Short mmCIF file of C-alpha atoms and ligand atoms in Angstrom, two decimals:
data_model
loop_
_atom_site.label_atom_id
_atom_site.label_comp_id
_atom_site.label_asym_id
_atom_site.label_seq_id
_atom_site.Cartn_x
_atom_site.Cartn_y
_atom_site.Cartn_z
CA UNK C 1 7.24 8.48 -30.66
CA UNK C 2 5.27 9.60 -27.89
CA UNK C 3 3.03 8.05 -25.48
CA UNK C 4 0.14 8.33 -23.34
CA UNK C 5 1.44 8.11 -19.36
CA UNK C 6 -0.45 7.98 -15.99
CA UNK C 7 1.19 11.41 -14.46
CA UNK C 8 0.81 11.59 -10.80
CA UNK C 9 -0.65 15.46 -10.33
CA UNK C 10 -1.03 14.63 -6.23
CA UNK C 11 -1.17 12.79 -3.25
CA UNK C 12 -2.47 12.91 0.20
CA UNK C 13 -3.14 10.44 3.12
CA UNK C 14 -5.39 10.61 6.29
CA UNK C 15 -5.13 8.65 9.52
CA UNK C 16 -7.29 8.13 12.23
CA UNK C 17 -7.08 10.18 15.37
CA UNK C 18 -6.63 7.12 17.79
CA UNK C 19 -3.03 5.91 18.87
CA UNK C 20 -2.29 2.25 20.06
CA UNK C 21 0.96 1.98 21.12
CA UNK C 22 2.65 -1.32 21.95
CA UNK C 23 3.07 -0.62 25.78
CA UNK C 24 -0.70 -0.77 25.24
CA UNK C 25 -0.82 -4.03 23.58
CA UNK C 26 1.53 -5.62 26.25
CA UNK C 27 -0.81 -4.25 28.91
CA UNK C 28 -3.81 -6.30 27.14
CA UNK C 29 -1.81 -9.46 25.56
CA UNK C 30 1.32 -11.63 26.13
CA UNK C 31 3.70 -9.35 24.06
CA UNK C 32 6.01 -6.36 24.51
CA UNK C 33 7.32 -3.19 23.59
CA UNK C 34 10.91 -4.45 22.71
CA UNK C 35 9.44 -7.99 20.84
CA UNK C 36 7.47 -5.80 18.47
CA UNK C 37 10.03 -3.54 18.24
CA UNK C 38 12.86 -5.85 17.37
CA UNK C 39 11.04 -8.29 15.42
CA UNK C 40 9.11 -5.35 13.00
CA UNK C 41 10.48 -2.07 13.75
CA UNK C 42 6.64 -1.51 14.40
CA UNK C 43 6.31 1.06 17.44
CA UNK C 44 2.35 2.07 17.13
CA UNK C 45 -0.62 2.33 14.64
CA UNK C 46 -3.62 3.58 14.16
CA UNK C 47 -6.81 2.43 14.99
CA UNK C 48 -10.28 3.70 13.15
CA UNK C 49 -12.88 5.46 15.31
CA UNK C 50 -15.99 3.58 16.27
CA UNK C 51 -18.30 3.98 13.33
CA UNK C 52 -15.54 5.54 11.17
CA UNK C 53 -15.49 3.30 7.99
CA UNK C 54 -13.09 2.12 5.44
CA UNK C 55 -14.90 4.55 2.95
CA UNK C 56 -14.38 7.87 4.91
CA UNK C 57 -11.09 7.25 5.27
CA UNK C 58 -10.80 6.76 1.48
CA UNK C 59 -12.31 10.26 0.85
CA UNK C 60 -10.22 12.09 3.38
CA UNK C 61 -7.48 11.41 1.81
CA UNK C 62 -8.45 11.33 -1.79
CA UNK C 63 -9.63 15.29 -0.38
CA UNK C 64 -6.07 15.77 0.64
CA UNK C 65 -4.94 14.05 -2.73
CA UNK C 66 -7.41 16.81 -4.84
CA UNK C 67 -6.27 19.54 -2.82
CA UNK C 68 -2.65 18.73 -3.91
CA UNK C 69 -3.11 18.30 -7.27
CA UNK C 70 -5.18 21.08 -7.05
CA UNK C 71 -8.13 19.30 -9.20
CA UNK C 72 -12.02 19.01 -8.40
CA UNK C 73 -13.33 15.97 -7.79
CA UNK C 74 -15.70 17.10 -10.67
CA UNK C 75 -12.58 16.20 -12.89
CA UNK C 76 -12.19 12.49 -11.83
CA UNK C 77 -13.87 9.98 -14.18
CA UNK C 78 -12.24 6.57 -12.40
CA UNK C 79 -12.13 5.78 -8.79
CA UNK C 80 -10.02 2.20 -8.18
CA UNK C 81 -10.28 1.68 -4.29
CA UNK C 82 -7.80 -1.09 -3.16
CA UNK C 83 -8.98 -2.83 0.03
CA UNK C 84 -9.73 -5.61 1.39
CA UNK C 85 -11.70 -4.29 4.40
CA UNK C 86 -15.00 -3.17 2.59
CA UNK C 87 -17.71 -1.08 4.31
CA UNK C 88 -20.18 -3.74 3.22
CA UNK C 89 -19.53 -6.85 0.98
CA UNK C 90 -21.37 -5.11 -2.01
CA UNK C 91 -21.70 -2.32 -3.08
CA UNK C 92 -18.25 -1.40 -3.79
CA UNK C 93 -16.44 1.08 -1.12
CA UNK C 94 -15.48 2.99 -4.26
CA UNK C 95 -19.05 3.95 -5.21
CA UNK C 96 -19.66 5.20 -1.82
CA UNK C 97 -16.28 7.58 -1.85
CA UNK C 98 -17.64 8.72 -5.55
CA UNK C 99 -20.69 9.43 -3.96
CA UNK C 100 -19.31 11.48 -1.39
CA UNK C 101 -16.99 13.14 -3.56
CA UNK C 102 -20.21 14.34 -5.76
CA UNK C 103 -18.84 12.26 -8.57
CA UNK C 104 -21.88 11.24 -11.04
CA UNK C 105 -19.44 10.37 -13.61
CA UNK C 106 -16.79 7.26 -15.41
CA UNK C 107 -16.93 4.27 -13.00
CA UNK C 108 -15.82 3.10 -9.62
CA UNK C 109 -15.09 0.10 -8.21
CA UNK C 110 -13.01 -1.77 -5.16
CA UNK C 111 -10.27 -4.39 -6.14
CA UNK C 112 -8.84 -6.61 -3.43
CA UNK C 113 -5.13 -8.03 -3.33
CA UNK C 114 -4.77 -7.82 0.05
CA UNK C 115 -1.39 -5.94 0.90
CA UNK C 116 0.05 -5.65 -2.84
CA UNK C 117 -3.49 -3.98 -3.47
CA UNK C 118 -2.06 -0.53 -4.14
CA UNK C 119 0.28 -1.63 -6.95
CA UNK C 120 -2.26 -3.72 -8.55
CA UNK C 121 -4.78 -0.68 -8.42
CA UNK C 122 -1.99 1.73 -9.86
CA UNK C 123 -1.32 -0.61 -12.82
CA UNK C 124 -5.26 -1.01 -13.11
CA UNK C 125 -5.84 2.58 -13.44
CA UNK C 126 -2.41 3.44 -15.49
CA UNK C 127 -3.84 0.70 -18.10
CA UNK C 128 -7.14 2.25 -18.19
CA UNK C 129 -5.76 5.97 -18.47
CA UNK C 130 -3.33 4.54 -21.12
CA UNK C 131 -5.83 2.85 -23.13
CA UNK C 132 -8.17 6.13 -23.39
CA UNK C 133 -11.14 4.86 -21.71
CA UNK C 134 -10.53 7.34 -18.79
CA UNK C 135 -8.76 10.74 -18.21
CA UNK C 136 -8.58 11.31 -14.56
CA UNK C 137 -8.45 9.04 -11.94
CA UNK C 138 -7.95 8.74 -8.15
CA UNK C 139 -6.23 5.64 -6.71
CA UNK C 140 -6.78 4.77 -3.26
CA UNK C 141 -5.73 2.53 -0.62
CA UNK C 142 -8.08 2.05 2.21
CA UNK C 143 -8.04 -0.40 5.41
CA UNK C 144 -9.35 -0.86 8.86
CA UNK C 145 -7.61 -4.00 9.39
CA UNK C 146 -8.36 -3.56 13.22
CA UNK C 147 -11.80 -4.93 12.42
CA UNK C 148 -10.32 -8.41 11.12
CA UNK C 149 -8.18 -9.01 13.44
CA UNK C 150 -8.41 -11.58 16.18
CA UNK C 151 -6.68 -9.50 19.08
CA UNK C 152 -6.24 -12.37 21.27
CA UNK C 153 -3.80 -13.61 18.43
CA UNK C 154 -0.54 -11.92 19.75
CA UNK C 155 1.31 -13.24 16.18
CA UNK C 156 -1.05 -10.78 14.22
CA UNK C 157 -2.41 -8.39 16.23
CA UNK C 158 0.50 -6.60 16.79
CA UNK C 159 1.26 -6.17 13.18
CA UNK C 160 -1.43 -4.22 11.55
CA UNK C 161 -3.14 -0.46 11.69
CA UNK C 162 -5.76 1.45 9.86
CA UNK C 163 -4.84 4.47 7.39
CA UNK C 164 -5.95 5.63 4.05
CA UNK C 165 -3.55 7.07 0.92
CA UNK C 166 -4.72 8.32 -2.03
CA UNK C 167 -3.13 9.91 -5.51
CA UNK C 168 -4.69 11.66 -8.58
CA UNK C 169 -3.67 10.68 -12.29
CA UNK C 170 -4.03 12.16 -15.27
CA UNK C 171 -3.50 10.74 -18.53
CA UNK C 172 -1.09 13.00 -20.53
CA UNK C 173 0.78 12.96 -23.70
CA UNK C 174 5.11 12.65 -23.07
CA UNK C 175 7.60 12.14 -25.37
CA UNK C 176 7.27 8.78 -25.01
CA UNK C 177 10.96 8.01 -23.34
CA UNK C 178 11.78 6.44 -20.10
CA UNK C 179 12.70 10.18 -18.95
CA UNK C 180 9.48 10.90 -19.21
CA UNK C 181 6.52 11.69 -15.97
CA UNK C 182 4.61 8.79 -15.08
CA UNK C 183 3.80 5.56 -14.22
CA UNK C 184 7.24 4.03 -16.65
CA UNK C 185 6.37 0.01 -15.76
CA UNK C 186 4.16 -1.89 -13.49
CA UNK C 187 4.42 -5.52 -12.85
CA UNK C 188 2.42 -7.86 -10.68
CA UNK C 189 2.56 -11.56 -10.06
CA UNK C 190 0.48 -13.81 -7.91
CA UNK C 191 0.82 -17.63 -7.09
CA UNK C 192 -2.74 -19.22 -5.57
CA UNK C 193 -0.66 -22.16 -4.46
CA UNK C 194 0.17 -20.07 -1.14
CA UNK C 195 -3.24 -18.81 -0.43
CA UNK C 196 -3.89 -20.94 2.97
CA UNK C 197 -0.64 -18.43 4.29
CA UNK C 198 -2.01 -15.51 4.84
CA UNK C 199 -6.13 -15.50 4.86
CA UNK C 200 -9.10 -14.17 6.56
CA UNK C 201 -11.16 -17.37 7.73
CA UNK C 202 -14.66 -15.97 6.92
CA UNK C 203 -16.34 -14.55 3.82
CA UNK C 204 -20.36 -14.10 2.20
CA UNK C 205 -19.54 -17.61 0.21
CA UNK C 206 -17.69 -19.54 3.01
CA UNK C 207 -18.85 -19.09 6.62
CA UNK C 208 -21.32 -16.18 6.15
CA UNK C 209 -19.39 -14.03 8.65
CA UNK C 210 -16.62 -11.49 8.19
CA UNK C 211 -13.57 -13.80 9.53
CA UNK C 212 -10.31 -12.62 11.83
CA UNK C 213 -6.87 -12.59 9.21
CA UNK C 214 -5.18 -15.84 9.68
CA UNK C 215 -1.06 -15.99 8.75
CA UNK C 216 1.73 -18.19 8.87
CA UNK C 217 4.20 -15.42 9.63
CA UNK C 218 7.25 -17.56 9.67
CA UNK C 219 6.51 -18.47 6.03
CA UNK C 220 5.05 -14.77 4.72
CA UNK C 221 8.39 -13.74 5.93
CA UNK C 222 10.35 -16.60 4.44
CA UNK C 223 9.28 -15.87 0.45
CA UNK C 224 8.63 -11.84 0.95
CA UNK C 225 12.29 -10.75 0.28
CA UNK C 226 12.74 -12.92 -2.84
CA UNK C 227 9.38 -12.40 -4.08
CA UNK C 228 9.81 -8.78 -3.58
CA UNK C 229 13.55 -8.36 -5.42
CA UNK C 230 12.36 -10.72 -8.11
CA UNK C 231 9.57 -8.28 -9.24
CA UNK C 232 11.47 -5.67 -8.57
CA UNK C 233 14.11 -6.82 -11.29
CA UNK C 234 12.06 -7.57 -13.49
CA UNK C 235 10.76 -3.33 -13.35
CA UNK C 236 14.10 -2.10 -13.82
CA UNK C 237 14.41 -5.01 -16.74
CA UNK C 238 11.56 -3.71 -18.25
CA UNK C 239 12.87 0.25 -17.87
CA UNK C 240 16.67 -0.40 -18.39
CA UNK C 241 16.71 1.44 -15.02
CA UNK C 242 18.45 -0.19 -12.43
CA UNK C 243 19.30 0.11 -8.26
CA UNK C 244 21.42 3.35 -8.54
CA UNK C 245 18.93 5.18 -10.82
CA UNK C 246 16.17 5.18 -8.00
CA UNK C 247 15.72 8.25 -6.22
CA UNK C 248 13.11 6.80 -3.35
CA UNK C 249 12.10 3.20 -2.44
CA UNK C 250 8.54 3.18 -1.58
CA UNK C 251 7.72 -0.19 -0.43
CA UNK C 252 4.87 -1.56 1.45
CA UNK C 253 4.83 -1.55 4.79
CA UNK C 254 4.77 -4.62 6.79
CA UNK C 255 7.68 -5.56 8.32
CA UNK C 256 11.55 -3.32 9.04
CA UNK C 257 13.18 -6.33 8.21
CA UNK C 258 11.38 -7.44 4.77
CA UNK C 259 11.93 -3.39 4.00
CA UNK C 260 15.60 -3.23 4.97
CA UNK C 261 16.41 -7.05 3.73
CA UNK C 262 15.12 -6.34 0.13
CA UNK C 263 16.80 -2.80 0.05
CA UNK C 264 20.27 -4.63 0.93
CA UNK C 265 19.82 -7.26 -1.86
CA UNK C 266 18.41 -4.96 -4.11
CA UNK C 267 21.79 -2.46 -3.45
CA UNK C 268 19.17 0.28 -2.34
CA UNK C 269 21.52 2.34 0.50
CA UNK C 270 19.27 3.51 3.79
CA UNK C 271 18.87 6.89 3.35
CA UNK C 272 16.79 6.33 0.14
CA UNK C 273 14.12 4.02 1.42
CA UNK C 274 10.68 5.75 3.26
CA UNK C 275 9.84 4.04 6.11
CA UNK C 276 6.60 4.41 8.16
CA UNK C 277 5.79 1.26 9.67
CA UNK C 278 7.68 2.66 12.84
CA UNK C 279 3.88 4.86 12.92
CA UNK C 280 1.76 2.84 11.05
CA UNK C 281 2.29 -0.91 11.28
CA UNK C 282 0.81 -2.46 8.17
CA UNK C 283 -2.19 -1.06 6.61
CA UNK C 284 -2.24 -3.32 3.75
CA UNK C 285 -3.23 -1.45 1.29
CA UNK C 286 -3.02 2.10 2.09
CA UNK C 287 0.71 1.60 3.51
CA UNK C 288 2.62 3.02 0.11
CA UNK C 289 0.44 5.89 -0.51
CA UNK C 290 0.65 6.59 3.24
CA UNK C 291 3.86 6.11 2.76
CA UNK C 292 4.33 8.38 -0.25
CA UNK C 293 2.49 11.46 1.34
CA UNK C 294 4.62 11.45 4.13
CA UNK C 295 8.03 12.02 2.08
CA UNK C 296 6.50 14.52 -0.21
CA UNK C 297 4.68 16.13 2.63
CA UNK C 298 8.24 16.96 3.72
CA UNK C 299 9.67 17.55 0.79
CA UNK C 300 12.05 14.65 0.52
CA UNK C 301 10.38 13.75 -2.75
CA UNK C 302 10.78 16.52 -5.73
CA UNK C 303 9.70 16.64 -9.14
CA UNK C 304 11.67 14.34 -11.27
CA UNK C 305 12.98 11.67 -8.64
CA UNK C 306 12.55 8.00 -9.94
CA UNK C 307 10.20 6.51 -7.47
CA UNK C 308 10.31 2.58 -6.87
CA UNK C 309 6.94 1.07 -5.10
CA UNK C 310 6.76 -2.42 -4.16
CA UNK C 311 4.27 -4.89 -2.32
CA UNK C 312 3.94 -8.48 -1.44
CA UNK C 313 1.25 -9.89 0.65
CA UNK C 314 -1.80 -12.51 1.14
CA UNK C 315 -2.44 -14.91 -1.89
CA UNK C 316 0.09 -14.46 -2.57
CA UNK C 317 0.18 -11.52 -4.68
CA UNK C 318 2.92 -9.04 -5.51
CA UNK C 319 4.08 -6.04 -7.74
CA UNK C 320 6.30 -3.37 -8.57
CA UNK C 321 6.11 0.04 -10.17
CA UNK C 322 8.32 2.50 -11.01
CA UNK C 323 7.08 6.09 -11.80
CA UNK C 324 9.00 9.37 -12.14
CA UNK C 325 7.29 12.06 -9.91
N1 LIG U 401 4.96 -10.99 21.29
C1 LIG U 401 5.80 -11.85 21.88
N2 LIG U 401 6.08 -13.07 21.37
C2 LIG U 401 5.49 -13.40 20.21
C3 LIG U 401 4.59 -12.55 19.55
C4 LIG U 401 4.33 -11.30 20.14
N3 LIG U 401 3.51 -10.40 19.57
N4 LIG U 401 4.17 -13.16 18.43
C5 LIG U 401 4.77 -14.36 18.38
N5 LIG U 401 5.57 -14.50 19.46
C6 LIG U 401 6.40 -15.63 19.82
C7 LIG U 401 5.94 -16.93 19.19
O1 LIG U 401 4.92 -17.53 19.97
C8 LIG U 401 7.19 -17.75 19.19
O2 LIG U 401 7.39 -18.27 20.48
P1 LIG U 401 7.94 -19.78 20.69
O3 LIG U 401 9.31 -19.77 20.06
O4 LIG U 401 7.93 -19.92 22.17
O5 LIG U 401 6.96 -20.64 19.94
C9 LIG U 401 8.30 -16.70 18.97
O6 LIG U 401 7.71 -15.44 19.31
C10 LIG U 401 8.79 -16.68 17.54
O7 LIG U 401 7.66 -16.65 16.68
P2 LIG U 401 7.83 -16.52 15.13
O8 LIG U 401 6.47 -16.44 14.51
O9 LIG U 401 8.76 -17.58 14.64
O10 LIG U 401 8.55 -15.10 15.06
P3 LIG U 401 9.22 -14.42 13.83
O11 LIG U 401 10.60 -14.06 14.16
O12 LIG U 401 8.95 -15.16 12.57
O13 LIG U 401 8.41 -13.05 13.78
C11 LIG U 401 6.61 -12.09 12.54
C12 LIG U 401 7.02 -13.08 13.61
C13 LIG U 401 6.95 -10.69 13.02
C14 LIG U 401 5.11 -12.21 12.30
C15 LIG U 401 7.39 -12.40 11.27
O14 LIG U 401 7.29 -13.76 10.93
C16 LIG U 401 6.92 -11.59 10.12
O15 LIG U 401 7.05 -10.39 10.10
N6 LIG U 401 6.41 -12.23 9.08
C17 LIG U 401 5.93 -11.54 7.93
C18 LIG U 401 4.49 -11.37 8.12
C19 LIG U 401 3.98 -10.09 7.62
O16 LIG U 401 4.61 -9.08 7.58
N7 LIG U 401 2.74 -10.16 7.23
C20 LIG U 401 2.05 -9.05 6.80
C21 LIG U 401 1.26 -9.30 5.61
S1 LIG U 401 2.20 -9.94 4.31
C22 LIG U 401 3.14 -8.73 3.90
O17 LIG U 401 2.67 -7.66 3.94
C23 LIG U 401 4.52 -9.05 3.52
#
């Protein structure tokens, strides 16, 4: 029987021109090079431009994305921006990347889970392609974390950097097997109880100001990897896929050893994991499709590999998705 699946026609990323390294960040704060290092595998990140905003990051690289795919923006009918680092706290970024793309069409809108925001946007969109309400859509991930943060707090400053990633779906008919293109599962859990872990202490309802992130990384770090495989199971349960069958691991990315630690109890060997928090620390939400553009940018990924994404972060909220590319 066949079925309607979110194919992936493109991707593309953009980052912004500005480099902070951590010889930097030692030079400014009581941290250095080899702590960072060791304790995230994190070497720099990026840092938005004065004045460059959450949204224009999102249409750079939903441009790249479009260019790939080699669709017009005319096409698109559903923009789902993933961020939790808004221009403003209404309207949605989305609208304003719509806007700027020329899109007067379908809908747009922002949705925030924090770092697993990417996954819960692809399952958003793939459920809204699948159901027929919408034909093309662009999924972004968009941050400017650097904005949040509290930069005399050496336990979180360190950790995070500004990026945008972006991919194009289209709604297509397969033959309805788990061979086929697409988006094959998605799966996302949250649990409220943990929400005081990782937090921004601000907000329009709270405080009335923006806030600086807030996290308890001893215990983010403690759950991640058993959040992370748990989810992860339950995809390949859900696909009768398992470890062997995936040709990348995509995962978010915050942390070398939450990326290597679920790959080794996942039985996910090295050289098939994409790893790019070395460049970009965490950017939340825009870390997987950052992450994504960079292996098929050179070529690593090709038509047909399996492709495993995961994400855990602040709520707490996490996901997995596998898709065949
Ligand atoms: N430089 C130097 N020393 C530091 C720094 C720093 N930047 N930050 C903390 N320290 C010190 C602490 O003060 C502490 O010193 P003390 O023992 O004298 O008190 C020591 O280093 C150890 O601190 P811990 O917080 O216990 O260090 P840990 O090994 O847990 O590493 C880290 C901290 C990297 C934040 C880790 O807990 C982590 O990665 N957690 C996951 C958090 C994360 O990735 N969050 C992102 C969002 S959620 C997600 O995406 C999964």
């Amino acid at each position: 029987m066949t079925a309607i699946r979110s194919v992936v026609l493109g991707c593309g990323s953009y980052l912004p021109q500005q480099i902070l390294t951590n010889a930097e960040l030692a030079a400014r704060i009581d941290t250095s090079d080899e702590w960072i290092v060791q304790r995230t595998g994190i070497h720099e990140r990026r840092i938005a431009a004065a004045g460059e905003l959450t949204s224009h990051m999102a249409v750079r690289a939903a441009q790249a994305a479009l260019t790939h795919a080699r669709v017009d923006a005319q096409s698109i009918d559903l923009v789902v921006l993933a961020t939790s680092t808004p221009d403003n706290t209404f309207p949605a970024s989305a609208v304003a990347v719509q806007a700027d793309l020329g899109i007067t069409r379908g809908a747009a809108f922002d949705l925030q889970a924090v770092c697993s925001g990417f996954v819960y946007a692809l399952a958003t969109a793939d459920a809204l392609l699948k159901s027929g309400a919408f034909t093309r859509a662009l999924v972004i991930g968009s941050e400017t974390f650097s904005r949040i943060l509290d930069w005399t707090d050496r336990g979180t400053c360190v950790l995070f950097g500004d990026g945008a990633g972006a991919v194009v779906l289209e709604a297509q008919q397969q033959p309805g097997t788990r061979e086929d293109r697409g988006i094959l599962t998605t799966q996302l859990r949250s649990d409220g109880r943990h929400k005081m872990k990782l937090y921004v202490d601000g907000g329009p309802s709270s405080t009335g100001t923006v806030g600086h992130l807030r996290m308890e990384g001893r215990e983010v770090f403690r759950h991640a990897v058993a959040m992370i495989t748990d989810v992860v199971e339950d995809a390949f349960k859900a696909t009768g896929y398992t470890a062997a069958d995936v040709d990348w691991f995509i995962p978010h990315q915050a942390n070398k050893r939450i990326i290597d630690g679920s790959a080794h109890k996942l039985g996910i060997p090295p050289g098939k994991i994409v790893v790019t928090v070395d460049r970009h620390g965490n950017t939340s939400a825009a870390s997987i499709p950052l992450a994504l553009a960079d292996a098929v940018a050179d070529r690593r990924i090709k038509r047909g590999d399996l492709l495993l994404f995961e994400a855990m972060g602040g709520g707490f909220t996490w996901g997995a998705a596998l898709a065949r590319w």
